[in-house]
Amino acid sequence: MKKILNFINGEWCEASTGKFIPVLNPANGQVLAEVTQSSKEDVDQAVQAAKQAQKSWRLVPAPERAEMLYKVAYLLKERKEHLAQVLTSEMGKVIAEGRGEVQEAIDMAFYMAGEGRRLFGETVPSELRNKFAMSVRVPIGVAGLITPWNFPIAIASWKSLPALVAGNAVVWKPATETPMVAEEFVKIYQEAGLPKGLINLVNGSGSEVGNAMVDHPGIDLISFTGSNEVGAAINGRAGALLKKTSLEMGGKNAITVLEDADIDLAVEGILWGAFGTSGQRCTATSRVIVHEAVKDTLTEKLLSRIDELKMGNGLDESVKVGPVINRSALERIDEYVKIGQEEGAKLLTGGKIAAEEGLGSGNFYLPTIFTDVTSDMRIAKEEIFGPVVSIISVNSLEEAVEVNNSVEFGLSSAIYTADINNAFQAMRDLDTGLVYVNAGTTGAEIHLPFGGTKGTGNGHRDSGTASLDVFTEWKSIYVDYSGKLQRAQIDNY
C-alpha cells in the first residue's frame, strides 16, 4: 500500500505519531493510499526548518527566485496528465476538469515567475529638498497554507507560488482527502531545485495540524481556503496573536437571467456552474434568479438537458458529473434537499442519493433542481456544496439584484442579458468579488484577483498581483542627502 509522508526540511518522513489513515476514491470507495497523520511536534519541526531556510531565501534576488518557479511551471506542464489522473482519483471531479485545474496551476506558475522581475514598489517625490522617498515589498517570513480538497493543486498554487517568489518560506497543510496530488506538487518543487526547508508539507487533521499552525509563533501569516465555520475560528485565534490571515470561504452564487437573455446560452452556463465538480465549488451556481416572463421556458430547457449529465467515475471521459467527496457530504446534501421540501420548494428532478448502475459503491448525488423557491428559504441562503440549484423568480433587474445580494456571502454572481445598460447596472450593483456577464459563475482566470465580499472572506485576494499583498509587507524608505536636519510638515511650511 502506497504511503503518503510529510516533507520537512527537504526529507520525506513519517509523522511522529506513527498513525496513518486511508485515502479513498470517492467514485468507488477503493483505498488508494494511506497518509501519515501529524502532531504539533511535526508542525514545529516544519516551522523551524522554514524559518532557517527563509533567512537565506529572502536575500536571493527575486528574479533568481523566479527562475526556480519557471522550472516548476515546465515540470507541471510536462506532468499535466499524470497530475490530473491522480487528482481525479482522489477528489472525484471529471478528468476534463482535473486537466483544467492542473492547467490553472501551470498558468499560475508562469505568471508568478514573471512577477520576480516586477514586485513593483513606488518612488514618489518628497516634500523636502534633497530627500528621496520610496516604498518596497518585503517578505513576511513563514507562510502557513491550509488548502481544501475541491481544488487541491490550483488553490495550493495560488498560495505557494506568490509566497515563494516574494521571499517567504512555506508550511503547507493540504486537505486530508487529497494528499496524493499534494505529494506530487511538492516533488515538483523538490525537483525544480528549491532549497531545503522552503516548502514543508505536513499532513493531518485541521484540529491537530491546522490549530498548531495557527497558534505557532514562528508562522507569520495564515492563508486559508475552506468553510466559514473554520475560517472564522482561525481568524479569532490568529487575531488574538495579531497574526495576519487571508481567508477565502463560502459562496451562495447566483445566475440572473433577464427576459431579453439568450436562454440557451444561460442554460449552458447554469448546467456547468451548478453541476460541474458536482456543485463542490465555492463559485458553484446554487441559485438561478430568473425573470418571471422567461421562467417556464428556462425551466423546461434545463430539465430537458439533465439526462445528458452522465454520472460515474471521473476517469471515464464520457462522464459529466462525478461523485461528491465523501459520505458525510452526501448525507449533508440529502439533508438540505429534505429541508427544501419541508420549506415548500418544489422538487423538479433529482433529490436523492444515486445507487443505480454501479454507483452505489461511490458517493453520488443526482443533479437536483428546485423551483418555487423564495429568498428566505434555507436552501436559498445557506451553502449546500453539492449538485443542487434553486430557481427564484423576479419581475425586474432591481429585484434580481436585491435577491442576489440578500445572502451573507459575496463571492460570485452572473447575469445573462442582451441589454448593455442592464449589464453595466448589474456590474455596479451586484455585491460580489466576481461578476460575469453572459457567462456562468465559474471561470476565474489567474491574472485577476480572486475572492469575495461580506462573509466570503476578510478582504484579501488570491491570484493576480493582489495575492502579493497577502505575502508581503510594505516598507517605506526615506533617504535625506541634504546634510542637515529636515522636519517633514514643519520646515517646509
Coordinates of C-alpha atoms in Angstrom, one line a residue:
M1 CA 0.0 0.0 0.0
K2 CA 1.3 3.4 -1.0
K3 CA 2.1 5.6 2.0
I4 CA 2.0 9.4 1.8
L5 CA 4.6 11.1 4.0
N6 CA 5.4 14.5 5.3
F7 CA 8.1 16.6 3.6
I8 CA 10.1 18.5 6.2
N9 CA 13.5 20.2 5.7
G10 CA 14.0 18.5 2.3
E11 CA 13.3 15.0 3.6
W12 CA 10.3 12.7 3.2
C13 CA 9.4 11.4 6.7
E14 CA 6.7 9.7 8.7
A15 CA 4.8 11.8 11.3
S16 CA 5.8 11.4 14.9
T17 CA 2.5 9.8 15.8
G18 CA 3.1 6.7 13.6
K19 CA -0.5 6.9 12.6
F20 CA -1.9 6.6 9.1
I21 CA -5.4 6.9 7.7
P22 CA -6.8 5.7 4.3
V23 CA -7.2 7.8 1.2
L24 CA -10.3 6.8 -0.6
N25 CA -11.5 7.1 -4.2
P26 CA -14.9 8.8 -3.8
A27 CA -16.2 7.1 -7.0
N28 CA -15.9 3.5 -5.7
G29 CA -14.6 3.5 -2.2
Q30 CA -11.3 2.0 -3.2
V31 CA -8.4 2.6 -0.8
L32 CA -5.7 4.4 -2.9
A33 CA -3.1 5.0 -0.3
E34 CA -2.5 5.8 3.4
V35 CA -1.5 9.2 4.6
T36 CA 0.5 10.0 7.7
Q37 CA -1.2 11.9 10.5
S38 CA 0.9 14.6 12.1
S39 CA 1.0 16.3 15.5
K40 CA 2.1 19.7 16.7
E41 CA 5.6 18.3 17.1
D42 CA 5.8 17.8 13.4
V43 CA 4.4 21.3 12.8
D44 CA 7.2 22.7 15.0
Q45 CA 9.9 20.8 13.0
A46 CA 8.5 22.2 9.8
V47 CA 8.4 25.7 11.2
Q48 CA 11.9 25.6 12.4
A49 CA 13.1 24.3 9.0
A50 CA 11.1 27.1 7.3
K51 CA 12.5 29.8 9.5
Q52 CA 16.1 28.8 8.9
A53 CA 15.6 28.4 5.1
Q54 CA 13.8 31.8 4.8
K55 CA 16.8 33.6 6.3
S56 CA 18.8 32.9 3.1
W57 CA 15.9 32.8 0.6
R58 CA 14.9 36.4 1.4
L59 CA 18.4 37.5 0.2
V60 CA 18.2 35.7 -3.1
P61 CA 17.3 38.3 -5.8
A62 CA 13.6 38.0 -6.8
P63 CA 14.5 37.3 -10.5
E64 CA 16.7 34.4 -9.3
R65 CA 13.9 33.0 -7.1
A66 CA 11.6 33.3 -10.1
E67 CA 13.9 31.1 -12.2
M68 CA 13.0 28.1 -10.0
L69 CA 9.3 28.9 -10.4
Y70 CA 9.8 28.7 -14.2
K71 CA 11.2 25.2 -13.7
V72 CA 8.2 24.4 -11.6
A73 CA 5.9 25.6 -14.4
Y74 CA 7.6 23.5 -17.0
L75 CA 7.5 20.4 -14.8
L76 CA 3.8 20.9 -14.1
K77 CA 3.2 21.2 -17.8
E78 CA 5.2 18.1 -18.5
R79 CA 3.2 16.1 -16.0
K80 CA -0.2 17.6 -16.6
E81 CA -1.9 14.3 -17.5
H82 CA -0.4 12.3 -14.6
L83 CA -1.4 15.0 -12.1
A84 CA -4.9 15.2 -13.5
Q85 CA -5.3 11.4 -13.2
V86 CA -4.1 11.5 -9.6
L87 CA -6.3 14.4 -8.7
T88 CA -9.4 12.8 -10.2
S89 CA -8.8 9.5 -8.5
E90 CA -8.7 11.0 -5.0
M91 CA -11.0 14.0 -5.4
G92 CA -13.6 12.7 -7.9
K93 CA -14.0 15.6 -10.4
V94 CA -14.2 14.5 -14.0
I95 CA -10.9 14.2 -15.9
A96 CA -11.5 17.2 -18.1
E97 CA -11.9 19.4 -15.0
G98 CA -8.9 17.7 -13.5
R99 CA -6.8 18.7 -16.5
G100 CA -8.2 22.2 -16.3
E101 CA -7.3 22.5 -12.7
V102 CA -3.7 21.4 -13.4
Q103 CA -3.6 24.0 -16.2
E104 CA -4.5 26.6 -13.7
A105 CA -1.5 25.7 -11.6
I106 CA 0.7 25.8 -14.7
D107 CA -0.6 29.3 -15.6
M108 CA -0.1 30.5 -12.0
A109 CA 3.5 29.2 -12.0
F110 CA 4.4 31.0 -15.2
Y111 CA 2.6 34.2 -14.1
M112 CA 4.2 34.3 -10.6
A113 CA 7.6 33.6 -12.1
G114 CA 7.1 36.7 -14.2
E115 CA 6.4 38.7 -11.0
G116 CA 10.0 38.0 -10.0
R117 CA 11.1 40.8 -12.3
R118 CA 8.3 43.1 -11.1
L119 CA 7.3 43.1 -7.5
F120 CA 6.8 46.8 -8.0
G121 CA 7.1 49.3 -5.3
E122 CA 6.7 53.1 -5.7
T123 CA 9.1 56.0 -6.0
V124 CA 7.4 59.3 -5.1
P125 CA 8.6 62.9 -4.7
S126 CA 9.5 64.1 -1.2
E127 CA 8.0 67.3 0.1
L128 CA 11.5 68.3 1.3
R129 CA 14.6 69.3 -0.8
N130 CA 17.4 66.8 -1.3
K131 CA 15.3 63.9 0.0
F132 CA 14.4 60.6 -1.7
A133 CA 11.2 58.6 -0.9
M134 CA 10.2 55.1 -2.0
S135 CA 8.3 52.0 -0.9
V136 CA 9.3 48.4 -1.4
R137 CA 7.7 45.0 -0.8
V138 CA 9.4 42.7 1.7
P139 CA 8.6 39.1 2.6
I140 CA 6.6 38.4 5.8
G141 CA 8.6 35.3 6.8
V142 CA 6.9 31.9 7.2
A143 CA 3.6 31.5 5.5
G144 CA 1.2 28.8 6.8
L145 CA -1.1 27.5 4.0
I146 CA -4.3 25.5 4.7
T147 CA -5.9 24.3 1.5
P148 CA -9.1 22.5 0.6
W149 CA -9.9 19.2 -1.2
N150 CA -12.1 20.6 -4.0
F151 CA -9.2 22.4 -5.9
P152 CA -6.2 20.7 -4.3
I153 CA -3.5 21.8 -6.7
A154 CA -5.0 25.0 -8.1
I155 CA -5.5 26.7 -4.8
A156 CA -2.2 25.4 -3.5
S157 CA -0.5 27.1 -6.5
W158 CA -2.4 30.3 -5.8
K159 CA -0.9 30.5 -2.4
S160 CA 2.5 28.8 -2.5
L161 CA 3.8 30.4 -5.7
P162 CA 3.3 34.1 -4.7
A163 CA 4.6 33.2 -1.2
L164 CA 7.8 31.8 -2.6
V165 CA 8.5 34.4 -5.2
A166 CA 8.1 37.1 -2.6
G167 CA 10.8 35.6 -0.5
N168 CA 8.8 33.6 2.1
A169 CA 9.1 30.0 3.3
V170 CA 6.0 27.8 3.4
V171 CA 4.4 25.3 5.8
W172 CA 1.5 23.6 3.9
K173 CA -1.3 21.5 5.3
P174 CA -3.3 20.0 2.5
A175 CA -6.8 18.6 2.9
T176 CA -6.8 15.1 4.4
E177 CA -8.9 13.8 1.5
T178 CA -6.4 14.8 -1.2
P179 CA -2.8 14.3 -0.1
M180 CA -1.7 12.4 -3.2
V181 CA -1.7 15.4 -5.6
A182 CA -0.1 17.5 -2.8
E183 CA 2.8 15.0 -2.6
E184 CA 3.2 15.2 -6.4
F185 CA 3.3 19.0 -6.3
V186 CA 5.9 19.1 -3.6
K187 CA 8.0 16.6 -5.6
I188 CA 8.0 19.1 -8.4
Y189 CA 9.2 21.8 -6.1
Q190 CA 11.9 19.5 -5.0
E191 CA 13.0 18.5 -8.5
A192 CA 13.0 22.2 -9.5
G193 CA 15.8 22.7 -7.0
L194 CA 14.0 24.7 -4.3
P195 CA 16.4 24.8 -1.3
K196 CA 15.5 22.5 1.5
G197 CA 13.2 23.9 4.2
L198 CA 11.4 26.4 1.9
I199 CA 8.4 24.1 1.2
N200 CA 7.3 21.9 4.0
L201 CA 4.3 19.5 3.7
V202 CA 2.6 18.5 7.0
N203 CA -0.3 16.1 6.6
G204 CA -3.0 15.7 9.3
S205 CA -6.3 17.0 10.6
G206 CA -7.4 20.6 11.0
S207 CA -7.9 20.1 14.7
E208 CA -4.4 18.9 15.2
V209 CA -2.2 20.3 12.5
G210 CA -4.3 23.3 11.5
N211 CA -4.6 24.6 15.0
A212 CA -1.0 24.0 15.7
M213 CA -0.1 26.1 12.7
V214 CA -2.4 29.0 13.6
D215 CA -1.0 29.0 17.2
H216 CA 2.7 28.6 16.3
P217 CA 4.6 31.9 17.0
G218 CA 7.0 31.0 14.1
I219 CA 4.3 31.2 11.5
D220 CA 3.8 34.8 10.5
L221 CA 0.6 34.5 8.4
I222 CA -2.1 32.0 7.7
S223 CA -3.7 31.8 4.2
F224 CA -6.8 29.6 4.4
T225 CA -9.5 28.4 2.0
G226 CA -12.4 26.4 3.3
S227 CA -15.6 26.7 5.3
N228 CA -16.9 29.8 7.1
E229 CA -17.0 28.0 10.4
V230 CA -13.3 27.0 10.3
G231 CA -12.3 30.3 8.8
A232 CA -13.9 32.3 11.5
A233 CA -12.3 30.2 14.2
I234 CA -8.9 30.7 12.5
N235 CA -9.4 34.4 12.3
G236 CA -10.3 34.5 16.0
R237 CA -7.3 32.5 17.2
A238 CA -4.9 34.3 14.8
G239 CA -6.3 37.7 15.7
A240 CA -5.6 37.2 19.3
L241 CA -2.0 36.7 18.3
L242 CA -2.0 39.7 16.0
K243 CA -1.2 37.3 13.1
K244 CA -2.1 38.2 9.6
T245 CA -4.8 36.0 7.9
S246 CA -6.1 35.7 4.4
L247 CA -9.5 33.9 4.3
E248 CA -11.4 32.7 1.2
M249 CA -14.6 30.9 2.3
G250 CA -18.1 30.2 1.2
G251 CA -20.4 31.3 -1.6
K252 CA -24.1 31.3 -2.4
N253 CA -23.7 32.3 -6.0
A254 CA -26.5 33.2 -8.4
I255 CA -27.0 33.5 -12.1
T256 CA -29.6 36.1 -13.1
V257 CA -31.5 35.5 -16.3
L258 CA -33.4 38.6 -17.6
E259 CA -36.3 38.5 -20.1
D260 CA -34.0 39.5 -23.0
A261 CA -31.4 36.9 -22.4
D262 CA -30.2 34.2 -24.7
I263 CA -31.9 31.3 -22.9
D264 CA -30.0 28.5 -24.5
L265 CA -26.7 30.2 -23.5
A266 CA -28.0 30.7 -20.0
V267 CA -28.9 27.0 -19.7
E268 CA -25.3 26.1 -20.7
G269 CA -23.9 28.4 -18.0
I270 CA -26.3 27.0 -15.4
L271 CA -25.6 23.4 -16.1
W272 CA -21.8 24.0 -16.0
G273 CA -22.0 26.2 -12.9
A274 CA -24.4 24.1 -10.9
F275 CA -23.3 20.6 -11.7
G276 CA -19.6 20.9 -12.7
T277 CA -17.4 19.5 -9.9
S278 CA -20.7 18.1 -8.6
G279 CA -21.5 21.5 -7.2
Q280 CA -18.5 21.4 -4.9
R281 CA -17.0 24.8 -5.9
C282 CA -17.1 27.9 -3.8
T283 CA -18.2 29.6 -7.0
A284 CA -20.8 27.0 -7.9
T285 CA -24.2 28.2 -9.2
S286 CA -26.6 27.4 -6.4
R287 CA -29.3 29.9 -7.3
V288 CA -30.9 30.9 -10.6
I289 CA -32.7 34.3 -10.3
V290 CA -35.0 34.4 -13.4
H291 CA -37.4 37.0 -14.8
E292 CA -41.0 35.7 -14.5
A293 CA -41.5 36.2 -18.2
V294 CA -39.0 33.5 -19.2
K295 CA -39.1 31.3 -16.1
D296 CA -41.1 28.5 -17.6
T297 CA -39.0 28.4 -20.8
L298 CA -35.8 28.3 -18.9
T299 CA -37.0 25.6 -16.6
E300 CA -38.2 23.4 -19.4
K301 CA -34.9 23.7 -21.2
L302 CA -32.9 22.9 -18.1
L303 CA -34.9 19.8 -17.4
S304 CA -34.6 18.6 -21.0
R305 CA -30.8 18.7 -20.6
I306 CA -30.5 16.8 -17.2
D307 CA -30.4 13.4 -18.8
E308 CA -27.2 14.4 -20.7
L309 CA -25.3 14.6 -17.4
K310 CA -23.9 11.1 -17.2
M311 CA -22.7 10.2 -13.7
G312 CA -19.8 7.9 -12.9
N313 CA -16.1 7.6 -12.2
G314 CA -14.4 10.9 -13.3
L315 CA -11.7 8.9 -15.1
D316 CA -14.3 7.9 -17.7
E317 CA -14.0 10.5 -20.4
S318 CA -17.8 10.3 -21.1
V319 CA -18.8 11.1 -17.6
K320 CA -20.1 14.7 -16.9
V321 CA -20.8 14.5 -13.2
G322 CA -18.6 12.7 -10.7
P323 CA -19.0 11.8 -7.0
V324 CA -19.1 14.2 -4.1
I325 CA -16.1 13.9 -1.8
N326 CA -17.3 11.6 1.0
R327 CA -20.3 10.0 2.7
S328 CA -20.6 12.9 5.1
A329 CA -21.0 15.3 2.2
L330 CA -23.6 13.0 0.6
E331 CA -25.7 13.0 3.8
R332 CA -25.4 16.7 4.2
I333 CA -26.7 17.4 0.7
D334 CA -29.5 15.0 1.2
E335 CA -30.5 16.7 4.4
Y336 CA -30.7 20.1 2.6
V337 CA -32.9 18.6 0.0
K338 CA -35.3 17.4 2.7
I339 CA -35.2 20.9 4.2
G340 CA -36.1 22.4 0.9
Q341 CA -39.1 20.2 0.5
E342 CA -40.2 20.9 4.1
E343 CA -39.9 24.6 3.4
G344 CA -42.3 24.3 0.4
A345 CA -39.9 24.4 -2.5
K346 CA -41.0 22.2 -5.5
L347 CA -38.5 19.4 -6.4
L348 CA -38.4 19.1 -10.2
T349 CA -35.7 16.5 -10.6
G350 CA -33.1 14.6 -8.6
G351 CA -33.3 14.9 -4.9
K352 CA -31.8 11.6 -3.9
I353 CA -28.6 9.6 -3.5
A354 CA -27.8 7.7 -6.7
A355 CA -27.4 4.0 -6.3
E356 CA -28.3 2.6 -9.7
E357 CA -26.0 1.2 -12.4
G358 CA -23.0 0.6 -10.2
L359 CA -23.0 4.0 -8.5
G360 CA -23.9 2.6 -5.1
S361 CA -20.3 2.0 -4.0
G362 CA -19.4 5.7 -4.6
N363 CA -20.7 9.0 -3.2
F364 CA -23.1 10.1 -6.0
Y365 CA -26.0 12.5 -5.7
L366 CA -28.4 13.1 -8.6
P367 CA -28.3 16.6 -10.1
T368 CA -31.2 18.4 -8.3
I369 CA -33.4 21.3 -9.3
F370 CA -35.9 23.1 -7.1
T371 CA -38.4 25.7 -8.2
D372 CA -40.9 28.0 -6.4
V373 CA -38.0 28.9 -4.1
T374 CA -38.2 32.1 -2.1
S375 CA -35.1 34.1 -0.9
D376 CA -35.9 33.5 2.7
M377 CA -35.7 29.7 2.5
R378 CA -32.6 28.0 3.9
I379 CA -31.8 26.3 0.5
A380 CA -31.7 29.8 -1.0
K381 CA -29.4 31.2 1.8
E382 CA -27.0 28.5 3.0
E383 CA -24.1 26.9 1.2
I384 CA -25.0 23.3 0.3
F385 CA -21.8 22.4 -1.6
G386 CA -23.4 19.9 -3.8
P387 CA -25.3 19.5 -7.1
V388 CA -28.4 21.4 -6.0
V389 CA -29.8 24.5 -7.6
S390 CA -32.8 26.7 -6.7
I391 CA -34.9 28.7 -9.1
I392 CA -36.2 32.0 -7.8
S393 CA -38.5 34.2 -9.9
V394 CA -38.4 38.0 -10.0
N395 CA -40.0 40.8 -12.0
S396 CA -37.2 43.3 -12.6
L397 CA -33.4 43.7 -12.6
E398 CA -33.7 45.7 -9.4
E399 CA -35.4 42.9 -7.7
A400 CA -32.9 40.4 -9.0
V401 CA -30.0 42.4 -7.6
E402 CA -31.8 42.7 -4.2
V403 CA -32.3 38.9 -4.1
N404 CA -28.7 38.3 -5.3
N405 CA -27.3 40.5 -2.5
S406 CA -29.6 39.2 0.2
V407 CA -27.3 36.3 1.3
E408 CA -24.4 36.6 3.8
F409 CA -21.9 35.6 1.1
G410 CA -20.4 37.7 -1.7
L411 CA -18.2 35.6 -3.9
S412 CA -19.5 35.3 -7.5
S413 CA -22.6 36.4 -9.5
A414 CA -23.6 36.4 -13.2
I415 CA -26.1 38.0 -15.4
Y416 CA -27.5 37.0 -18.8
T417 CA -28.9 39.9 -20.8
A418 CA -28.7 41.4 -24.2
D419 CA -29.1 45.0 -22.9
I420 CA -25.8 46.7 -22.2
N421 CA -27.5 49.1 -19.8
N422 CA -28.7 46.2 -17.7
A423 CA -25.2 44.6 -17.8
F424 CA -23.5 47.8 -16.6
Q425 CA -26.1 48.4 -13.8
A426 CA -25.6 44.8 -12.7
M427 CA -21.8 45.1 -12.7
R428 CA -22.1 48.1 -10.5
D429 CA -24.7 46.8 -8.1
L430 CA -24.0 43.1 -7.6
D431 CA -22.2 42.8 -4.3
T432 CA -19.7 40.1 -5.1
G433 CA -16.0 39.9 -5.7
L434 CA -16.5 38.3 -9.1
V435 CA -19.2 39.3 -11.7
Y436 CA -19.7 37.6 -15.0
V437 CA -21.8 38.9 -17.9
N438 CA -23.3 36.3 -20.3
A439 CA -21.2 33.6 -18.6
G440 CA -21.8 31.4 -15.5
T441 CA -20.5 32.0 -12.0
T442 CA -17.3 30.0 -12.6
G443 CA -14.2 30.5 -14.8
A444 CA -11.9 32.9 -12.9
E445 CA -8.5 33.5 -14.6
I446 CA -5.3 33.5 -12.6
H447 CA -4.2 37.0 -13.6
L448 CA -7.1 38.8 -11.8
P449 CA -7.8 38.9 -8.1
F450 CA -10.0 36.0 -6.7
G451 CA -12.1 36.5 -3.6
G452 CA -15.3 37.9 -2.3
T453 CA -17.1 40.4 -0.1
K454 CA -19.1 40.0 3.1
G455 CA -19.0 36.5 4.7
T456 CA -16.9 35.1 1.8
G457 CA -13.6 36.5 3.2
N458 CA -11.7 39.1 5.1
G459 CA -10.8 41.4 2.3
H460 CA -7.7 39.7 0.9
R461 CA -7.4 38.1 -2.6
D462 CA -5.8 35.0 -4.0
S463 CA -4.4 35.1 -7.6
G464 CA -3.3 38.0 -9.7
T465 CA -0.8 40.6 -8.4
A466 CA -3.2 41.2 -5.5
S467 CA -2.0 37.9 -4.0
L468 CA 1.3 39.5 -3.4
D469 CA -0.3 41.8 -0.9
V470 CA -1.0 38.8 1.3
F471 CA 2.6 37.6 1.3
T472 CA 4.4 40.9 1.6
E473 CA 4.7 43.9 3.9
W474 CA 5.2 47.4 2.7
K475 CA 8.4 49.2 3.8
S476 CA 8.6 52.9 3.3
I477 CA 12.2 54.3 2.9
Y478 CA 13.4 57.9 3.1
V479 CA 16.9 59.0 2.2
D480 CA 17.9 62.5 3.2
Y481 CA 21.0 63.8 1.4
S482 CA 20.7 67.4 2.4
G483 CA 23.3 67.2 5.2
K484 CA 21.0 68.8 7.7
L485 CA 18.0 68.0 9.9
Q486 CA 14.8 68.5 7.9
R487 CA 11.5 68.1 9.7
A488 CA 8.6 67.0 7.5
Q489 CA 5.4 69.0 7.8
I490 CA 7.3 71.7 9.8
D491 CA 10.3 73.1 7.9
N492 CA 8.6 73.1 4.6
Y493 CA 5.6 75.1 5.7

